[in-house]
mmCIF file of C-alpha atoms in Angstrom:
data_model
loop_
_atom_site.group_PDB
_atom_site.id
_atom_site.type_symbol
_atom_site.label_atom_id
_atom_site.label_comp_id
_atom_site.label_asym_id
_atom_site.label_seq_id
_atom_site.Cartn_x
_atom_site.Cartn_y
_atom_site.Cartn_z
ATOM 1 C CA UNK A 1 2.675 -8.967 -3.192
ATOM 2 C CA UNK A 2 3.197 -12.634 -2.279
ATOM 3 C CA UNK A 3 2.185 -15.592 -4.400
ATOM 4 C CA UNK A 4 2.302 -19.149 -3.220
ATOM 5 C CA UNK A 5 1.321 -21.852 -5.652
ATOM 6 C CA UNK A 6 -0.185 -25.249 -4.758
ATOM 7 C CA UNK A 7 -0.773 -26.787 -8.098
ATOM 8 C CA UNK A 8 -0.026 -30.577 -7.627
ATOM 9 C CA UNK A 9 1.852 -30.789 -10.904
ATOM 10 C CA UNK A 10 5.002 -32.755 -11.366
ATOM 11 C CA UNK A 11 7.355 -29.835 -12.056
ATOM 12 C CA UNK A 12 9.996 -32.224 -13.386
ATOM 13 C CA UNK A 13 7.565 -33.467 -16.172
ATOM 14 C CA UNK A 14 8.619 -32.989 -19.792
ATOM 15 C CA UNK A 15 5.507 -30.986 -20.617
ATOM 16 C CA UNK A 16 6.057 -28.552 -17.796
ATOM 17 C CA UNK A 17 9.670 -28.118 -18.479
ATOM 18 C CA UNK A 18 8.914 -27.362 -22.177
ATOM 19 C CA UNK A 19 6.191 -24.814 -21.165
ATOM 20 C CA UNK A 20 8.617 -23.198 -18.663
ATOM 21 C CA UNK A 21 11.141 -22.793 -21.488
ATOM 22 C CA UNK A 22 8.398 -21.482 -23.802
ATOM 23 C CA UNK A 23 6.926 -19.084 -21.319
ATOM 24 C CA UNK A 24 10.423 -17.597 -20.439
ATOM 25 C CA UNK A 25 11.095 -16.969 -24.199
ATOM 26 C CA UNK A 26 7.661 -15.317 -24.643
ATOM 27 C CA UNK A 27 8.217 -13.044 -21.606
ATOM 28 C CA UNK A 28 11.444 -11.738 -23.060
ATOM 29 C CA UNK A 29 9.873 -11.461 -26.581
ATOM 30 C CA UNK A 30 6.999 -9.507 -25.405
ATOM 31 C CA UNK A 31 9.192 -6.945 -23.491
ATOM 32 C CA UNK A 32 11.673 -6.673 -26.382
ATOM 33 C CA UNK A 33 9.229 -6.372 -29.276
ATOM 34 C CA UNK A 34 6.724 -4.101 -27.469
ATOM 35 C CA UNK A 35 3.879 -5.223 -29.765
ATOM 36 C CA UNK A 36 1.313 -3.091 -27.824
ATOM 37 C CA UNK A 37 1.810 0.308 -26.270
ATOM 38 C CA UNK A 38 1.051 -1.261 -22.916
ATOM 39 C CA UNK A 39 4.737 -2.201 -22.584
ATOM 40 C CA UNK A 40 5.749 1.561 -22.906
ATOM 41 C CA UNK A 41 3.533 2.312 -19.879
ATOM 42 C CA UNK A 42 5.846 0.091 -17.829
ATOM 43 C CA UNK A 43 8.920 2.299 -18.347
ATOM 44 C CA UNK A 44 10.138 4.763 -15.810
ATOM 45 C CA UNK A 45 10.294 7.430 -18.478
ATOM 46 C CA UNK A 46 6.547 7.119 -19.246
ATOM 47 C CA UNK A 47 5.565 7.026 -15.644
ATOM 48 C CA UNK A 48 7.529 10.245 -14.947
ATOM 49 C CA UNK A 49 5.810 11.995 -17.921
ATOM 50 C CA UNK A 50 2.394 10.933 -16.568
ATOM 51 C CA UNK A 51 3.291 12.280 -13.128
ATOM 52 C CA UNK A 52 4.011 15.673 -14.656
ATOM 53 C CA UNK A 53 0.678 15.637 -16.333
ATOM 54 C CA UNK A 54 -0.988 14.848 -13.079
ATOM 55 C CA UNK A 55 0.640 17.831 -11.451
ATOM 56 C CA UNK A 56 -0.830 20.248 -14.250
ATOM 57 C CA UNK A 57 -4.193 18.588 -13.837
ATOM 58 C CA UNK A 58 -4.188 18.712 -10.009
ATOM 59 C CA UNK A 59 -4.558 22.568 -10.119
ATOM 60 C CA UNK A 60 -8.063 22.325 -11.771
ATOM 61 C CA UNK A 61 -9.342 19.024 -10.482
ATOM 62 C CA UNK A 62 -12.533 19.145 -8.243
ATOM 63 C CA UNK A 63 -12.896 17.088 -5.064
ATOM 64 C CA UNK A 64 -15.589 14.917 -6.602
ATOM 65 C CA UNK A 65 -14.840 12.990 -9.822
ATOM 66 C CA UNK A 66 -17.240 11.353 -12.272
ATOM 67 C CA UNK A 67 -15.816 8.897 -14.787
ATOM 68 C CA UNK A 68 -17.823 8.114 -17.887
ATOM 69 C CA UNK A 69 -16.618 5.031 -19.939
ATOM 70 C CA UNK A 70 -17.109 1.520 -20.730
ATOM 71 C CA UNK A 71 -15.080 -1.693 -20.089
ATOM 72 C CA UNK A 72 -11.280 -1.115 -19.983
ATOM 73 C CA UNK A 73 -11.790 2.625 -20.092
ATOM 74 C CA UNK A 74 -13.500 2.582 -16.623
ATOM 75 C CA UNK A 75 -12.847 -0.790 -14.910
ATOM 76 C CA UNK A 76 -9.183 0.234 -14.081
ATOM 77 C CA UNK A 77 -10.227 3.512 -12.348
ATOM 78 C CA UNK A 78 -12.994 1.818 -10.565
ATOM 79 C CA UNK A 79 -10.622 -0.812 -9.221
ATOM 80 C CA UNK A 80 -8.016 1.701 -8.090
ATOM 81 C CA UNK A 81 -10.597 3.986 -6.329
ATOM 82 C CA UNK A 82 -12.054 1.055 -4.390
ATOM 83 C CA UNK A 83 -8.682 -0.479 -3.383
ATOM 84 C CA UNK A 84 -7.375 2.861 -2.106
ATOM 85 C CA UNK A 85 -10.692 3.639 -0.270
ATOM 86 C CA UNK A 86 -11.606 6.686 -2.441
ATOM 87 C CA UNK A 87 -15.140 5.471 -3.186
ATOM 88 C CA UNK A 88 -16.823 8.539 -1.507
ATOM 89 C CA UNK A 89 -15.392 10.973 -3.991
ATOM 90 C CA UNK A 90 -15.280 8.810 -7.190
ATOM 91 C CA UNK A 91 -18.391 8.122 -9.142
ATOM 92 C CA UNK A 92 -18.793 5.968 -12.435
ATOM 93 C CA UNK A 93 -21.217 5.827 -15.352
ATOM 94 C CA UNK A 94 -20.361 2.513 -16.991
ATOM 95 C CA UNK A 95 -23.700 1.270 -18.360
ATOM 96 C CA UNK A 96 -26.887 2.525 -19.865
ATOM 97 C CA UNK A 97 -29.392 2.797 -17.029
ATOM 98 C CA UNK A 98 -32.120 5.429 -16.740
ATOM 99 C CA UNK A 99 -32.278 5.410 -12.954
ATOM 100 C CA UNK A 100 -28.495 5.794 -12.523
ATOM 101 C CA UNK A 101 -28.303 8.613 -15.028
ATOM 102 C CA UNK A 102 -31.301 10.374 -13.366
ATOM 103 C CA UNK A 103 -29.535 10.169 -10.044
ATOM 104 C CA UNK A 104 -26.386 11.882 -11.432
ATOM 105 C CA UNK A 105 -28.232 14.701 -13.183
ATOM 106 C CA UNK A 106 -29.971 15.628 -9.969
ATOM 107 C CA UNK A 107 -26.533 16.314 -8.498
ATOM 108 C CA UNK A 108 -24.627 19.727 -9.004
ATOM 109 C CA UNK A 109 -22.297 18.422 -11.667
ATOM 110 C CA UNK A 110 -20.612 21.778 -11.834
ATOM 111 C CA UNK A 111 -18.829 20.733 -8.584
ATOM 112 C CA UNK A 112 -17.421 17.588 -10.373
ATOM 113 C CA UNK A 113 -14.478 16.882 -12.622
ATOM 114 C CA UNK A 114 -16.012 14.777 -15.380
ATOM 115 C CA UNK A 115 -13.676 12.401 -17.251
ATOM 116 C CA UNK A 116 -14.977 11.106 -20.591
ATOM 117 C CA UNK A 117 -12.838 8.102 -21.545
ATOM 118 C CA UNK A 118 -13.188 6.233 -24.798
ATOM 119 C CA UNK A 119 -10.164 4.762 -26.704
ATOM 120 C CA UNK A 120 -11.992 5.003 -30.183
ATOM 121 C CA UNK A 121 -13.733 8.302 -29.106
ATOM 122 C CA UNK A 122 -17.005 7.000 -30.389
ATOM 123 C CA UNK A 123 -18.138 4.252 -27.889
ATOM 124 C CA UNK A 124 -21.964 4.274 -28.135
ATOM 125 C CA UNK A 125 -22.645 3.921 -24.500
ATOM 126 C CA UNK A 126 -20.141 6.554 -23.483
ATOM 127 C CA UNK A 127 -21.377 9.065 -25.983
ATOM 128 C CA UNK A 128 -25.025 8.467 -24.902
ATOM 129 C CA UNK A 129 -24.279 9.138 -21.115
ATOM 130 C CA UNK A 130 -22.050 12.056 -22.182
ATOM 131 C CA UNK A 131 -24.910 13.674 -24.205
ATOM 132 C CA UNK A 132 -27.294 13.433 -21.263
ATOM 133 C CA UNK A 133 -24.691 15.128 -18.942
ATOM 134 C CA UNK A 134 -23.937 17.822 -21.537
ATOM 135 C CA UNK A 135 -27.722 18.508 -21.882
ATOM 136 C CA UNK A 136 -27.911 18.962 -18.108
ATOM 137 C CA UNK A 137 -25.015 21.522 -18.247
ATOM 138 C CA UNK A 138 -26.792 23.367 -21.027
ATOM 139 C CA UNK A 139 -29.942 23.544 -18.922
ATOM 140 C CA UNK A 140 -28.147 25.032 -15.935
ATOM 141 C CA UNK A 141 -26.082 27.261 -18.229
ATOM 142 C CA UNK A 142 -22.674 26.156 -16.971
ATOM 143 C CA UNK A 143 -19.396 26.341 -18.951
ATOM 144 C CA UNK A 144 -18.375 22.783 -19.751
ATOM 145 C CA UNK A 145 -14.601 23.563 -20.318
ATOM 146 C CA UNK A 146 -14.137 24.076 -16.541
ATOM 147 C CA UNK A 147 -15.417 20.545 -15.608
ATOM 148 C CA UNK A 148 -14.815 18.167 -18.550
ATOM 149 C CA UNK A 149 -11.647 16.203 -19.343
ATOM 150 C CA UNK A 150 -11.565 13.997 -22.428
ATOM 151 C CA UNK A 151 -9.199 11.013 -23.025
ATOM 152 C CA UNK A 152 -9.461 9.393 -26.473
ATOM 153 C CA UNK A 153 -7.511 8.779 -29.730
ATOM 154 C CA UNK A 154 -6.652 11.884 -31.732
ATOM 155 C CA UNK A 155 -8.871 12.905 -34.665
ATOM 156 C CA UNK A 156 -11.742 10.969 -33.008
ATOM 157 C CA UNK A 157 -15.307 12.318 -32.467
ATOM 158 C CA UNK A 158 -14.403 13.184 -28.814
ATOM 159 C CA UNK A 159 -11.128 14.746 -29.757
ATOM 160 C CA UNK A 160 -12.873 17.032 -32.239
ATOM 161 C CA UNK A 161 -15.506 17.892 -29.601
ATOM 162 C CA UNK A 162 -12.738 18.815 -27.099
ATOM 163 C CA UNK A 163 -10.977 21.122 -29.546
ATOM 164 C CA UNK A 164 -14.279 22.836 -30.543
ATOM 165 C CA UNK A 165 -15.306 23.424 -26.887
ATOM 166 C CA UNK A 166 -11.872 24.302 -25.440
ATOM 167 C CA UNK A 167 -11.876 21.137 -23.190
ATOM 168 C CA UNK A 168 -8.721 19.655 -21.725
ATOM 169 C CA UNK A 169 -7.756 16.684 -23.804
ATOM 170 C CA UNK A 170 -5.209 13.764 -23.206
ATOM 171 C CA UNK A 171 -4.395 11.304 -25.992
ATOM 172 C CA UNK A 172 -5.140 7.602 -25.659
ATOM 173 C CA UNK A 173 -2.486 5.895 -27.675
ATOM 174 C CA UNK A 174 -4.021 4.235 -30.775
ATOM 175 C CA UNK A 175 -1.890 1.093 -30.075
ATOM 176 C CA UNK A 176 -2.982 0.675 -26.428
ATOM 177 C CA UNK A 177 -5.754 -1.827 -25.802
ATOM 178 C CA UNK A 178 -8.331 -0.534 -23.344
ATOM 179 C CA UNK A 179 -8.074 -3.467 -20.916
ATOM 180 C CA UNK A 180 -4.254 -2.926 -20.760
ATOM 181 C CA UNK A 181 -4.533 0.887 -20.178
ATOM 182 C CA UNK A 182 -4.698 1.108 -16.410
ATOM 183 C CA UNK A 183 -1.093 2.391 -16.064
ATOM 184 C CA UNK A 184 -1.664 5.081 -18.732
ATOM 185 C CA UNK A 185 -3.564 8.388 -18.798
ATOM 186 C CA UNK A 186 -6.811 6.511 -18.905
ATOM 187 C CA UNK A 187 -6.174 4.773 -15.561
ATOM 188 C CA UNK A 188 -3.943 6.960 -13.460
ATOM 189 C CA UNK A 189 -4.537 10.745 -14.338
ATOM 190 C CA UNK A 190 -7.342 11.140 -11.833
ATOM 191 C CA UNK A 191 -5.351 9.742 -8.862
ATOM 192 C CA UNK A 192 -2.706 11.379 -6.723
ATOM 193 C CA UNK A 193 -0.450 8.247 -6.459
ATOM 194 C CA UNK A 194 3.378 8.461 -5.744
ATOM 195 C CA UNK A 195 4.852 7.641 -9.200
ATOM 196 C CA UNK A 196 8.103 6.337 -7.503
ATOM 197 C CA UNK A 197 5.995 3.635 -5.697
ATOM 198 C CA UNK A 198 4.236 2.903 -8.903
ATOM 199 C CA UNK A 199 7.669 2.275 -10.668
ATOM 200 C CA UNK A 200 8.748 0.130 -7.681
ATOM 201 C CA UNK A 201 5.666 -1.995 -8.165
ATOM 202 C CA UNK A 202 6.268 -2.389 -11.943
ATOM 203 C CA UNK A 203 9.933 -3.308 -11.516
ATOM 204 C CA UNK A 204 9.196 -5.967 -8.879
ATOM 205 C CA UNK A 205 7.622 -7.933 -11.621
ATOM 206 C CA UNK A 206 9.935 -6.982 -14.536
ATOM 207 C CA UNK A 207 13.349 -7.196 -12.710
ATOM 208 C CA UNK A 208 13.004 -8.491 -9.319
ATOM 209 C CA UNK A 209 11.488 -11.247 -7.088
ATOM 210 C CA UNK A 210 8.234 -11.717 -8.978
ATOM 211 C CA UNK A 211 9.720 -12.252 -12.482
ATOM 212 C CA UNK A 212 10.658 -15.919 -11.878
ATOM 213 C CA UNK A 213 7.300 -16.608 -10.179
ATOM 214 C CA UNK A 214 5.419 -15.048 -13.086
ATOM 215 C CA UNK A 215 7.128 -17.409 -15.550
ATOM 216 C CA UNK A 216 6.632 -20.400 -13.369
ATOM 217 C CA UNK A 217 2.907 -19.599 -12.847
ATOM 218 C CA UNK A 218 2.438 -19.024 -16.529
ATOM 219 C CA UNK A 219 3.936 -22.419 -17.344
ATOM 220 C CA UNK A 220 1.778 -24.104 -14.633
ATOM 221 C CA UNK A 221 -1.424 -22.630 -15.941
ATOM 222 C CA UNK A 222 -0.472 -23.548 -19.552
ATOM 223 C CA UNK A 223 0.235 -27.129 -18.548
ATOM 224 C CA UNK A 224 -3.047 -27.364 -16.622
ATOM 225 C CA UNK A 225 -4.973 -25.829 -19.595
ATOM 226 C CA UNK A 226 -3.488 -28.009 -22.231
ATOM 227 C CA UNK A 227 -3.047 -31.230 -20.405
ATOM 228 C CA UNK A 228 -5.688 -31.365 -17.568
ATOM 229 C CA UNK A 229 -8.698 -29.986 -19.290
ATOM 230 C CA UNK A 230 -8.617 -26.834 -17.053
ATOM 231 C CA UNK A 231 -10.816 -24.186 -18.822
ATOM 232 C CA UNK A 232 -12.138 -22.090 -15.998
ATOM 233 C CA UNK A 233 -10.360 -19.590 -13.722
ATOM 234 C CA UNK A 234 -12.085 -18.759 -10.373
ATOM 235 C CA UNK A 235 -11.045 -15.779 -8.329
ATOM 236 C CA UNK A 236 -11.929 -16.351 -4.653
ATOM 237 C CA UNK A 237 -11.877 -12.907 -3.227
ATOM 238 C CA UNK A 238 -11.629 -12.615 0.605
ATOM 239 C CA UNK A 239 -11.111 -8.822 0.769
ATOM 240 C CA UNK A 240 -13.842 -6.439 -0.363
ATOM 241 C CA UNK A 241 -11.479 -3.814 -1.624
ATOM 242 C CA UNK A 242 -10.176 -6.384 -4.141
ATOM 243 C CA UNK A 243 -13.638 -7.143 -5.699
ATOM 244 C CA UNK A 244 -13.321 -4.584 -8.420
ATOM 245 C CA UNK A 245 -9.849 -6.028 -9.287
ATOM 246 C CA UNK A 246 -11.863 -9.196 -9.896
ATOM 247 C CA UNK A 247 -14.080 -7.497 -12.395
ATOM 248 C CA UNK A 248 -11.085 -5.819 -14.141
ATOM 249 C CA UNK A 249 -9.267 -9.107 -14.367
ATOM 250 C CA UNK A 250 -12.436 -10.804 -15.702
ATOM 251 C CA UNK A 251 -12.395 -8.479 -18.717
ATOM 252 C CA UNK A 252 -8.712 -8.800 -19.078
ATOM 253 C CA UNK A 253 -8.811 -12.584 -19.283
ATOM 254 C CA UNK A 254 -12.146 -12.960 -21.226
ATOM 255 C CA UNK A 255 -11.339 -10.522 -24.016
ATOM 256 C CA UNK A 256 -7.769 -11.679 -24.342
ATOM 257 C CA UNK A 257 -8.136 -15.491 -24.348
ATOM 258 C CA UNK A 258 -11.679 -16.003 -25.578
ATOM 259 C CA UNK A 259 -10.820 -16.510 -29.304
ATOM 260 C CA UNK A 260 -10.499 -19.225 -31.924
ATOM 261 C CA UNK A 261 -12.427 -21.811 -29.769
ATOM 262 C CA UNK A 262 -9.941 -21.255 -26.871
ATOM 263 C CA UNK A 263 -11.350 -20.681 -23.371
ATOM 264 C CA UNK A 264 -10.253 -19.844 -19.855
ATOM 265 C CA UNK A 265 -13.532 -18.626 -18.422
ATOM 266 C CA UNK A 266 -13.178 -16.170 -15.477
ATOM 267 C CA UNK A 267 -15.568 -16.431 -12.513
ATOM 268 C CA UNK A 268 -15.581 -14.143 -9.545
ATOM 269 C CA UNK A 269 -16.597 -15.308 -6.198
ATOM 270 C CA UNK A 270 -16.978 -12.931 -3.210
ATOM 271 C CA UNK A 271 -15.938 -14.835 -0.052
ATOM 272 C CA UNK A 272 -16.795 -15.964 2.484
ATOM 273 C CA UNK A 273 -20.279 -15.170 1.198
ATOM 274 C CA UNK A 274 -20.087 -17.618 -1.449
ATOM 275 C CA UNK A 275 -19.109 -20.417 0.900
ATOM 276 C CA UNK A 276 -22.920 -20.673 1.240
ATOM 277 C CA UNK A 277 -23.824 -20.927 -2.385
ATOM 278 C CA UNK A 278 -21.411 -21.825 -5.160
ATOM 279 C CA UNK A 279 -18.665 -23.395 -3.103
ATOM 280 C CA UNK A 280 -20.529 -26.646 -3.150
ATOM 281 C CA UNK A 281 -20.080 -26.687 -6.994
ATOM 282 C CA UNK A 282 -16.380 -25.811 -6.720
ATOM 283 C CA UNK A 283 -15.676 -28.644 -4.397
ATOM 284 C CA UNK A 284 -18.210 -31.228 -5.715
ATOM 285 C CA UNK A 285 -18.424 -30.313 -9.480
ATOM 286 C CA UNK A 286 -16.347 -30.947 -12.479
ATOM 287 C CA UNK A 287 -12.587 -30.727 -11.973
ATOM 288 C CA UNK A 288 -12.148 -28.182 -14.841
ATOM 289 C CA UNK A 289 -11.323 -25.225 -12.635
ATOM 290 C CA UNK A 290 -8.123 -23.442 -11.439
ATOM 291 C CA UNK A 291 -8.547 -21.278 -8.418
ATOM 292 C CA UNK A 292 -6.730 -18.160 -7.130
ATOM 293 C CA UNK A 293 -7.326 -16.991 -3.556
ATOM 294 C CA UNK A 294 -7.047 -13.189 -3.053
ATOM 295 C CA UNK A 295 -6.630 -11.456 0.245
ATOM 296 C CA UNK A 296 -5.061 -8.294 1.763
ATOM 297 C CA UNK A 297 -2.832 -8.739 4.820
ATOM 298 C CA UNK A 298 -1.663 -6.231 7.437
ATOM 299 C CA UNK A 299 -4.916 -4.342 7.342
ATOM 300 C CA UNK A 300 -5.081 -1.202 9.459
ATOM 301 C CA UNK A 301 -8.757 -1.654 10.523
ATOM 302 C CA UNK A 302 -10.151 -4.667 12.177
ATOM 303 C CA UNK A 303 -13.516 -4.772 13.869
ATOM 304 C CA UNK A 304 -13.368 -6.378 17.375
ATOM 305 C CA UNK A 305 -16.316 -8.682 18.196
ATOM 306 C CA UNK A 306 -18.049 -9.084 21.494
ATOM 307 C CA UNK A 307 -19.311 -12.611 21.881
ATOM 308 C CA UNK A 308 -23.012 -12.712 22.959
ATOM 309 C CA UNK A 309 -23.466 -16.410 22.056
ATOM 310 C CA UNK A 310 -20.812 -18.181 24.153
ATOM 311 C CA UNK A 311 -18.865 -19.491 21.080
ATOM 312 C CA UNK A 312 -15.632 -19.514 23.065
ATOM 313 C CA UNK A 313 -13.356 -18.630 20.179
ATOM 314 C CA UNK A 314 -9.716 -18.108 21.107
ATOM 315 C CA UNK A 315 -9.664 -14.784 19.083
ATOM 316 C CA UNK A 316 -12.623 -12.692 18.169
ATOM 317 C CA UNK A 317 -12.334 -10.087 15.480
ATOM 318 C CA UNK A 318 -13.728 -9.789 11.925
ATOM 319 C CA UNK A 319 -10.258 -10.428 10.424
ATOM 320 C CA UNK A 320 -9.701 -13.408 12.635
ATOM 321 C CA UNK A 321 -12.906 -15.050 11.513
ATOM 322 C CA UNK A 322 -12.292 -14.386 7.808
ATOM 323 C CA UNK A 323 -8.714 -15.631 8.197
ATOM 324 C CA UNK A 324 -10.043 -18.840 9.738
ATOM 325 C CA UNK A 325 -12.536 -19.316 6.726
ATOM 326 C CA UNK A 326 -9.757 -18.407 4.254
ATOM 327 C CA UNK A 327 -7.365 -20.957 5.741
ATOM 328 C CA UNK A 328 -9.995 -23.661 6.234
ATOM 329 C CA UNK A 329 -10.891 -23.432 2.506
ATOM 330 C CA UNK A 330 -7.280 -23.717 1.602
ATOM 331 C CA UNK A 331 -6.865 -26.766 3.773
ATOM 332 C CA UNK A 332 -9.973 -28.405 2.195
ATOM 333 C CA UNK A 333 -8.668 -27.688 -1.432
ATOM 334 C CA UNK A 334 -5.355 -29.269 -0.492
ATOM 335 C CA UNK A 335 -7.036 -32.429 0.778
ATOM 336 C CA UNK A 336 -9.151 -32.751 -2.301
ATOM 337 C CA UNK A 337 -6.043 -32.054 -4.594
ATOM 338 C CA UNK A 338 -7.776 -29.045 -6.287
ATOM 339 C CA UNK A 339 -5.258 -26.857 -8.137
ATOM 340 C CA UNK A 340 -4.938 -23.321 -6.710
ATOM 341 C CA UNK A 341 -2.659 -20.573 -5.723
ATOM 342 C CA UNK A 342 -2.734 -17.839 -3.080
ATOM 343 C CA UNK A 343 -2.052 -14.075 -3.759
ATOM 344 C CA UNK A 344 -1.667 -11.747 -0.776
ATOM 345 C CA UNK A 345 -1.582 -7.994 -1.067
ATOM 346 C CA UNK A 346 0.438 -6.220 1.665
ATOM 347 C CA UNK A 347 -1.399 -3.151 2.984
ATOM 348 C CA UNK A 348 1.842 -1.917 4.613
ATOM 349 C CA UNK A 349 3.026 -1.070 1.002
ATOM 350 C CA UNK A 350 -0.345 -0.747 -0.860
ATOM 351 C CA UNK A 351 0.719 1.111 -3.974
ATOM 352 C CA UNK A 352 3.733 -1.004 -4.742
ATOM 353 C CA UNK A 353 1.862 -4.223 -3.881
ATOM 354 C CA UNK A 354 -1.212 -3.471 -5.867
ATOM 355 C CA UNK A 355 0.672 -2.209 -8.989
ATOM 356 C CA UNK A 356 2.603 -5.405 -8.832
ATOM 357 C CA UNK A 357 -0.633 -7.446 -8.992
ATOM 358 C CA UNK A 358 -1.777 -5.478 -12.018
ATOM 359 C CA UNK A 359 1.409 -5.769 -13.943
ATOM 360 C CA UNK A 360 1.686 -9.447 -13.035
ATOM 361 C CA UNK A 361 -1.875 -10.062 -14.203
ATOM 362 C CA UNK A 362 -1.472 -8.315 -17.582
ATOM 363 C CA UNK A 363 1.852 -10.084 -18.307
ATOM 364 C CA UNK A 364 0.600 -13.421 -17.397
ATOM 365 C CA UNK A 365 -2.530 -12.970 -19.647
ATOM 366 C CA UNK A 366 -0.228 -11.897 -22.632
ATOM 367 C CA UNK A 367 2.236 -14.888 -22.133
ATOM 368 C CA UNK A 368 -0.723 -17.396 -21.947
ATOM 369 C CA UNK A 369 -2.312 -15.977 -25.163
ATOM 370 C CA UNK A 370 0.929 -16.001 -27.082
ATOM 371 C CA UNK A 371 1.656 -19.592 -25.909
ATOM 372 C CA UNK A 372 -1.931 -20.535 -27.286
ATOM 373 C CA UNK A 373 -1.295 -18.631 -30.579
ATOM 374 C CA UNK A 374 -3.703 -15.874 -29.803
ATOM 375 C CA UNK A 375 -3.433 -12.113 -30.012
ATOM 376 C CA UNK A 376 -3.723 -10.782 -26.494
ATOM 377 C CA UNK A 377 -4.686 -7.373 -27.584
ATOM 378 C CA UNK A 378 -7.706 -7.555 -29.980
ATOM 379 C CA UNK A 379 -11.407 -8.415 -29.502
ATOM 380 C CA UNK A 380 -12.782 -9.063 -32.958
ATOM 381 C CA UNK A 381 -16.128 -10.656 -31.647
ATOM 382 C CA UNK A 382 -17.011 -7.516 -29.723
ATOM 383 C CA UNK A 383 -16.475 -5.393 -32.712
ATOM 384 C CA UNK A 384 -19.150 -7.447 -34.583
ATOM 385 C CA UNK A 385 -21.863 -6.518 -32.010
ATOM 386 C CA UNK A 386 -20.888 -2.873 -32.206
ATOM 387 C CA UNK A 387 -21.369 -2.744 -35.977
ATOM 388 C CA UNK A 388 -24.734 -4.646 -35.807
ATOM 389 C CA UNK A 389 -25.946 -2.142 -33.134
ATOM 390 C CA UNK A 390 -25.115 0.845 -35.305
ATOM 391 C CA UNK A 391 -26.767 -0.702 -38.187
ATOM 392 C CA UNK A 392 -30.061 -1.142 -36.143
ATOM 393 C CA UNK A 393 -29.897 2.448 -34.971
ATOM 394 C CA UNK A 394 -29.142 3.991 -38.307
#
């Protein structure tokens, strides 16, 4: 992963220097105190143990995989499957939608491995979808223990159901927030990824070249948020396989920072499509936004283009045209002094590069929250809606 920052800050300012010192201290404190189980998932020991669990699971996994969950319990797996091009075999139930559920129960689900993921073990939407699928298995008289895998906290509704029905169960650590769980059982068990490359990706942020960049970028963002009235983060995504990363990062940022009147609203733009819609607002609207450009490089597939319209381009392929739009937008942002950075994901080392991005994103978010005196790992407002919903259903 490569990150270039173009933030137009005076990096010798007193405010920035103080924030740089603060972010460096917060980074070290977070790693030393391990306030959330997320930090344990960054260790080589933990990733090795997870690899051994994947070996056991591999013997009974089906070619097609259905993942049932909500929020952080499903966004991580959805992001990984799309980035690594596994969309044809991975399916997701992550909302309450009659037509979507009906489409699934028409399939022969006995040929699927079905992961039910809920940290609490009692997420309403997850249990609702699970009930419908279980009823389908009952109708076709199939044994559920051969297809279902449950991931939740121990002594939860789902854990008790797994024990009663002899279903394979993996524990979701009680002190692991869902949106930070992508490198745990909830995010990695269903993928056959090289754990050594995962560790390399993690260590590139914790110990190597990206560590200094992470602290510098966190200090830059903190300075922009507190001194320049920046309250919105826009992800400009130029590679389709990074779009689900955008949705995962949106939840990570929104649920972590949106508290106590603080705000860093995440917006996702799929580019270059959004050049023809919301880009006018980005360039001509309020200067309250920070932008991150996302793009993959060294792609293996590039569609050549035959020119039937006599445009006389020097180079003509899909990637060349997207590159031109990508670089043109960067040039315009520079000329307009709009704060932004560029993140490039190298497809020559896809696992290491993408895992680096995930670790970088989670640590950056946690550092910013701590700097703003917020708890990065809770979501009290969301819990209020859950309670109200159950009271209306009871």
